[in-house]
XYZ file of C-alpha atoms in Angstrom:
392
model
C -31.711 25.360 -0.834
C -29.046 27.718 0.489
C -25.986 27.009 2.614
C -25.785 29.275 5.639
C -22.548 29.725 7.592
C -22.399 31.579 10.898
C -19.435 31.639 13.295
C -17.894 28.442 12.026
C -21.190 26.533 12.009
C -22.928 25.475 8.808
C -26.473 24.396 8.157
C -28.843 24.227 5.221
C -31.910 26.413 5.000
C -34.726 26.114 2.485
C -36.161 29.517 3.468
C -35.246 32.452 5.708
C -35.650 31.613 9.367
C -35.469 27.850 8.854
C -34.798 25.689 11.890
C -31.210 25.576 13.142
C -31.358 21.760 13.044
C -32.285 21.735 9.354
C -29.953 19.359 7.514
C -28.696 17.742 10.683
C -28.501 13.980 11.158
C -27.909 13.078 14.766
C -25.934 16.298 15.191
C -24.018 15.798 11.922
C -24.372 18.798 9.558
C -24.954 16.912 6.322
C -24.099 18.526 2.994
C -22.472 21.523 4.657
C -19.191 23.376 4.711
C -17.898 24.180 8.193
C -15.633 27.191 8.058
C -12.857 27.076 10.617
C -9.863 25.098 11.862
C -10.253 21.432 10.979
C -9.242 20.075 14.385
C -11.635 22.390 16.235
C -14.491 21.670 13.850
C -13.893 17.908 13.977
C -14.126 18.023 17.770
C -17.715 19.312 17.439
C -18.900 16.456 15.226
C -20.551 13.347 16.693
C -18.297 10.351 17.307
C -18.566 7.392 14.939
C -20.722 9.325 12.444
C -18.709 9.292 9.192
C -18.322 6.459 6.674
C -15.372 7.740 4.658
C -12.739 10.455 4.979
C -10.671 11.875 2.152
C -7.875 14.121 3.400
C -5.589 16.315 1.299
C -3.564 17.930 4.094
C -0.734 20.451 3.709
C 2.318 18.720 2.208
C 4.894 20.868 4.023
C 6.805 21.324 0.741
C 9.601 23.361 2.359
C 10.166 25.504 -0.740
C 13.236 27.693 -0.492
C 12.664 30.904 -2.440
C 10.942 31.249 -5.790
C 10.870 28.383 -8.278
C 11.773 29.514 -11.797
C 11.889 28.035 -15.288
C 15.050 28.051 -17.446
C 13.763 31.246 -19.120
C 13.662 32.878 -15.648
C 9.854 32.991 -15.569
C 8.243 32.283 -12.209
C 6.522 28.939 -11.562
C 3.154 29.162 -9.812
C 4.201 26.810 -7.030
C 2.584 26.194 -3.628
C 4.011 28.852 -1.323
C 0.895 29.632 0.700
C 1.103 30.160 4.449
C -1.091 27.135 5.162
C 1.628 24.840 3.777
C 4.423 26.208 5.967
C 5.495 24.725 9.316
C 8.328 25.728 11.624
C 9.806 22.232 11.755
C 9.156 18.574 11.088
C 8.202 18.237 14.737
C 5.524 20.923 14.319
C 4.195 19.174 11.226
C 4.127 15.821 13.032
C 2.192 17.342 15.940
C -0.352 18.806 13.515
C -0.655 15.481 11.674
C -1.178 13.533 14.877
C -3.856 15.956 16.056
C -5.996 15.862 12.914
C -5.617 12.086 12.514
C -6.830 11.526 16.077
C -9.753 13.869 15.439
C -10.641 11.992 12.249
C -10.365 8.608 13.962
C -12.910 9.726 16.569
C -15.582 10.645 13.992
C -15.066 7.588 11.770
C -17.453 4.676 12.190
C -15.790 1.399 13.259
C -16.245 0.219 9.662
C -15.057 3.518 8.193
C -11.910 4.139 6.187
C -9.568 7.042 5.567
C -7.773 8.142 2.395
C -4.789 10.490 2.695
C -2.918 11.912 -0.286
C 0.592 13.330 -0.227
C 3.979 13.626 -1.898
C 7.425 12.443 -0.860
C 7.628 15.521 1.373
C 5.033 14.237 3.830
C 3.428 10.899 2.971
C 6.005 8.748 4.778
C 5.586 10.761 7.965
C 1.800 10.467 7.636
C 2.052 6.709 7.056
C 4.180 6.182 10.149
C 1.776 8.264 12.210
C -1.185 6.245 10.927
C 0.413 3.049 12.158
C 1.398 4.635 15.478
C -2.274 5.561 16.008
C -3.503 2.013 15.233
C -5.021 2.677 11.822
C -4.797 -0.402 9.587
C -3.213 0.355 6.218
C -5.095 -1.429 3.423
C -3.293 -0.121 0.333
C -0.977 2.545 -0.911
C -2.068 3.868 -4.290
C 0.258 5.591 -6.723
C -1.416 8.349 -8.729
C 0.642 8.567 -11.910
C 0.158 11.922 -13.616
C -0.130 11.945 -17.394
C 0.961 15.594 -17.482
C 3.269 16.263 -14.515
C 5.114 19.516 -14.011
C 8.678 19.085 -15.351
C 11.764 19.417 -13.174
C 12.966 22.796 -14.405
C 16.420 22.682 -12.854
C 17.233 19.281 -14.288
C 18.795 18.048 -11.052
C 16.212 15.428 -10.111
C 13.743 13.049 -11.701
C 10.435 14.637 -12.625
C 7.950 14.228 -9.789
C 5.320 12.396 -11.808
C 3.216 10.853 -9.043
C 1.595 11.328 -5.676
C 0.819 8.617 -3.139
C -2.480 7.842 -1.458
C -2.782 5.718 1.665
C -6.065 3.885 2.260
C -6.532 2.796 5.870
C -9.214 1.228 8.033
C -9.945 2.813 11.387
C -9.121 -0.228 13.489
C -6.470 -2.982 13.455
C -7.597 -5.914 11.357
C -9.807 -3.674 9.255
C -13.052 -5.676 9.162
C -16.394 -4.660 7.696
C -15.179 -1.739 5.596
C -16.645 -1.033 2.158
C -14.728 -2.114 -0.935
C -16.706 -2.362 -4.148
C -14.415 -4.953 -5.696
C -16.744 -6.019 -8.510
C -17.366 -2.419 -9.596
C -13.644 -1.676 -9.731
C -12.972 -4.874 -11.659
C -15.750 -4.124 -14.137
C -14.370 -0.618 -14.642
C -10.972 -2.139 -15.437
C -11.979 -4.407 -18.347
C -12.926 -7.227 -15.929
C -9.389 -7.408 -14.537
C -8.567 -6.721 -10.866
C -7.815 -3.023 -10.488
C -4.181 -2.340 -9.667
C -2.728 0.079 -7.160
C -1.251 2.392 -9.800
C -3.785 4.828 -11.240
C -3.246 7.039 -14.274
C -4.979 10.434 -14.287
C -4.036 13.891 -15.570
C -3.605 16.738 -13.110
C -6.514 19.131 -12.819
C -6.607 21.486 -15.809
C -8.868 22.942 -18.488
C -12.497 23.764 -17.708
C -12.352 21.801 -14.446
C -9.715 24.093 -12.936
C -11.379 26.879 -10.932
C -10.147 30.359 -11.859
C -10.847 33.787 -10.385
C -11.887 36.862 -12.365
C -8.243 37.550 -13.222
C -7.690 34.052 -14.599
C -5.607 32.876 -11.626
C -6.069 29.479 -9.967
C -8.501 29.653 -7.073
C -6.592 26.876 -5.284
C -3.038 25.728 -6.106
C -3.547 22.018 -5.373
C -7.013 21.298 -6.784
C -7.344 17.551 -7.370
C -9.001 16.062 -10.481
C -12.591 14.958 -10.019
C -11.858 11.631 -11.729
C -9.396 10.706 -8.960
C -11.879 11.493 -6.198
C -14.695 9.741 -8.049
C -12.710 6.506 -8.194
C -12.032 6.693 -4.464
C -15.696 7.240 -3.615
C -16.922 4.581 -6.040
C -14.408 2.094 -4.652
C -14.900 2.620 -0.932
C -18.346 4.066 -0.243
C -22.011 3.481 -1.047
C -24.819 5.832 -2.084
C -26.127 7.591 1.027
C -22.820 7.302 2.910
C -21.322 10.336 4.650
C -18.002 11.518 3.199
C -15.887 13.964 5.199
C -13.093 16.168 3.850
C -11.266 18.048 6.637
C -9.237 20.109 4.112
C -11.951 20.858 1.580
C -10.131 23.558 -0.401
C -11.990 24.267 -3.638
C -14.623 21.613 -2.857
C -13.721 18.738 -5.173
C -14.631 16.003 -2.670
C -17.996 17.571 -1.847
C -18.862 18.218 -5.494
C -18.097 14.620 -6.481
C -19.922 13.250 -3.423
C -23.045 15.205 -4.302
C -22.953 14.025 -7.913
C -22.538 10.401 -6.806
C -25.369 10.413 -4.280
C -23.225 10.583 -1.149
C -23.634 13.083 1.686
C -20.681 15.318 2.457
C -19.275 17.341 5.305
C -16.447 19.701 4.391
C -14.164 21.750 6.608
C -12.235 24.728 5.251
C -10.698 27.606 7.163
C -10.009 29.929 4.194
C -13.076 32.018 3.335
C -12.069 32.481 -0.322
C -11.760 28.742 -0.865
C -14.986 28.085 1.027
C -16.998 30.550 -1.056
C -15.631 29.089 -4.300
C -16.504 25.601 -3.053
C -20.074 26.606 -2.210
C -20.684 28.024 -5.669
C -19.177 24.939 -7.256
C -21.236 22.511 -5.168
C -24.495 24.404 -5.743
C -24.018 23.957 -9.499
C -23.714 20.161 -9.252
C -26.662 18.011 -10.313
C -26.824 14.586 -8.601
C -26.920 11.592 -10.897
C -30.203 9.633 -11.046
C -30.523 6.682 -8.690
C -30.449 4.210 -11.569
C -26.970 5.419 -12.494
C -25.702 4.968 -8.931
C -26.788 1.420 -8.168
C -23.859 -0.553 -6.784
C -22.559 -3.507 -8.753
C -23.739 -6.714 -7.061
C -21.162 -8.438 -4.914
C -20.430 -12.080 -5.676
C -20.433 -12.739 -1.932
C -23.934 -11.281 -1.595
C -25.381 -13.087 -4.623
C -27.594 -16.127 -3.929
C -25.750 -19.426 -3.951
C -26.524 -21.611 -6.962
C -25.806 -25.340 -7.071
C -24.535 -26.745 -10.358
C -27.302 -29.340 -10.153
C -29.892 -26.535 -10.441
C -28.647 -25.842 -13.967
C -29.484 -29.454 -14.864
C -32.847 -29.233 -13.137
C -33.726 -26.099 -15.125
C -32.684 -27.702 -18.396
C -29.798 -25.306 -19.000
C -27.329 -28.216 -19.187
C -28.314 -31.774 -20.086
C -26.773 -34.858 -18.439
C -24.217 -36.326 -20.818
C -22.967 -32.912 -21.957
C -19.198 -32.676 -22.324
C -17.515 -29.707 -20.667
C -14.020 -28.461 -21.391
C -11.656 -25.779 -20.179
C -11.130 -22.569 -22.159
C -8.233 -24.100 -24.134
C -9.897 -27.512 -24.652
C -7.152 -29.375 -22.794
C -9.398 -31.142 -20.282
C -12.830 -32.761 -20.656
C -15.486 -33.760 -18.155
C -18.874 -35.457 -18.538
C -21.918 -33.935 -16.817
C -23.754 -36.532 -14.691
C -27.441 -36.434 -13.771
C -26.705 -35.774 -10.081
C -24.710 -32.600 -10.816
C -21.254 -34.120 -10.505
C -18.641 -34.384 -13.247
C -16.694 -37.422 -14.449
C -13.211 -36.567 -15.709
C -12.547 -37.869 -19.197
C -8.877 -36.847 -19.371
C -5.811 -37.450 -17.229
C -4.875 -36.579 -14.580
C -7.888 -37.742 -12.625
C -9.366 -39.847 -15.443
C -12.598 -41.496 -14.274
C -12.775 -39.489 -11.048
C -16.227 -38.227 -10.085
C -16.614 -35.030 -8.133
C -18.030 -31.509 -7.989
C -17.229 -28.958 -10.685
C -14.606 -27.495 -8.350
C -12.967 -30.771 -7.380
C -12.944 -31.997 -10.983
C -11.328 -28.773 -12.148
C -8.676 -28.948 -9.443
C -7.844 -32.612 -10.170
C -7.617 -31.991 -13.917
C -4.981 -29.310 -13.327
C -3.214 -31.027 -10.450
C -4.138 -28.168 -8.114
C -5.500 -28.055 -4.574
C -8.442 -25.803 -5.481
C -10.299 -24.449 -8.493
C -13.304 -22.256 -9.256
C -15.241 -24.685 -11.418
C -17.715 -22.003 -12.495
C -15.059 -20.107 -14.434
C -12.853 -23.106 -15.346
C -15.400 -25.300 -17.115
C -16.885 -24.202 -20.448
C -19.799 -25.340 -22.600
C -19.652 -25.568 -26.393
C -22.371 -23.397 -27.998
C -23.154 -22.126 -31.470
C -21.188 -18.996 -30.559
C -18.177 -20.887 -29.257
C -17.129 -21.822 -25.721
C -18.993 -20.162 -22.837
C -18.128 -20.521 -19.156
C -20.806 -22.310 -17.177
C -20.823 -19.274 -14.920
C -22.822 -17.501 -17.643
C -25.598 -20.036 -17.066
C -25.453 -19.435 -13.330
C -25.976 -15.737 -14.116
C -29.166 -16.685 -15.999
C -30.521 -18.458 -12.911
C -29.692 -15.516 -10.650
C -31.402 -13.135 -13.070
C -34.548 -15.264 -13.038
C -34.491 -15.347 -9.234
C -34.152 -11.560 -9.076
C -37.099 -11.065 -11.445
C -39.237 -13.478 -9.436
C -38.478 -11.542 -6.266
C -39.683 -8.227 -7.718
């Protein structure tokens, strides 16, 4: 299948003379690169049609002259025309325009990611709030291999900042794959500081002369985490500043649709070649981790009914400080103070034992087995697995 671009419009064609609407979804040119100005191209897209936007806009670095190393060699810094603005006011006007255009095409449940440096990210953040986006997180991308500060007059700029925002105030209904992110982080809640190297090695696109195709190419691992965290297979991901095509390439590999906008023909051609070489992962590798909120509710009593726990069994916490007796009706009787003799649910018994207002009894109470203590939640997982198999 070949990508065809004509006069700023992109479509996919499986053969010469294919229909102009090929690849379109309600007017949305799926899996295409639109070549042209991002604001103009965004205005042509259907409203409320995109699930996720990743934007890597110009940073307005305001470089003054060449940047050199102590040995007087030139640093390959970002001095391209697309990163230069006459003033902060001009940059703010540009930022406001593309943010408004993005907000129009986002679904009500959609979210936006914007990446930047200290040169621009605070101005972008203020503009987001002025336009009624709802900021969910700011993420710090810590670079394992940042460019050093050659003049030795400032700290090394070792990070960039990403802002994650919902389209509307209150930010309800957006996608966040919490369980997947937790599982990817050794079963601990993922933090807002992420450690990745800058793009280098075989991943960095080079031209025939060995020069970088794009000066600010982002690492695929960074984009993959964003897409895995805040989108689902089949979602539409838009990048209004596509550059060398990282967002589109990762989206294709992860089973998401993409729409990219890029005004520079050299970048766009490099992106097309890169995307065409990507092989999507099999569906089995893309299945979303089940959400605890979506999982079927299981009563503790059902574990007794299924013979997974017998009445009279003694439960304890992970450190064996508190004990509770399992009763036939699915309640627990506390055998240790505080709360000695109190009968209640696994949650109430756990809270009383610790002197707390609330407790997740599934993770607090443990069962002694031949392999040591196991949380009773592991038995709930057995029941859910049996229910899933029965439903197939």
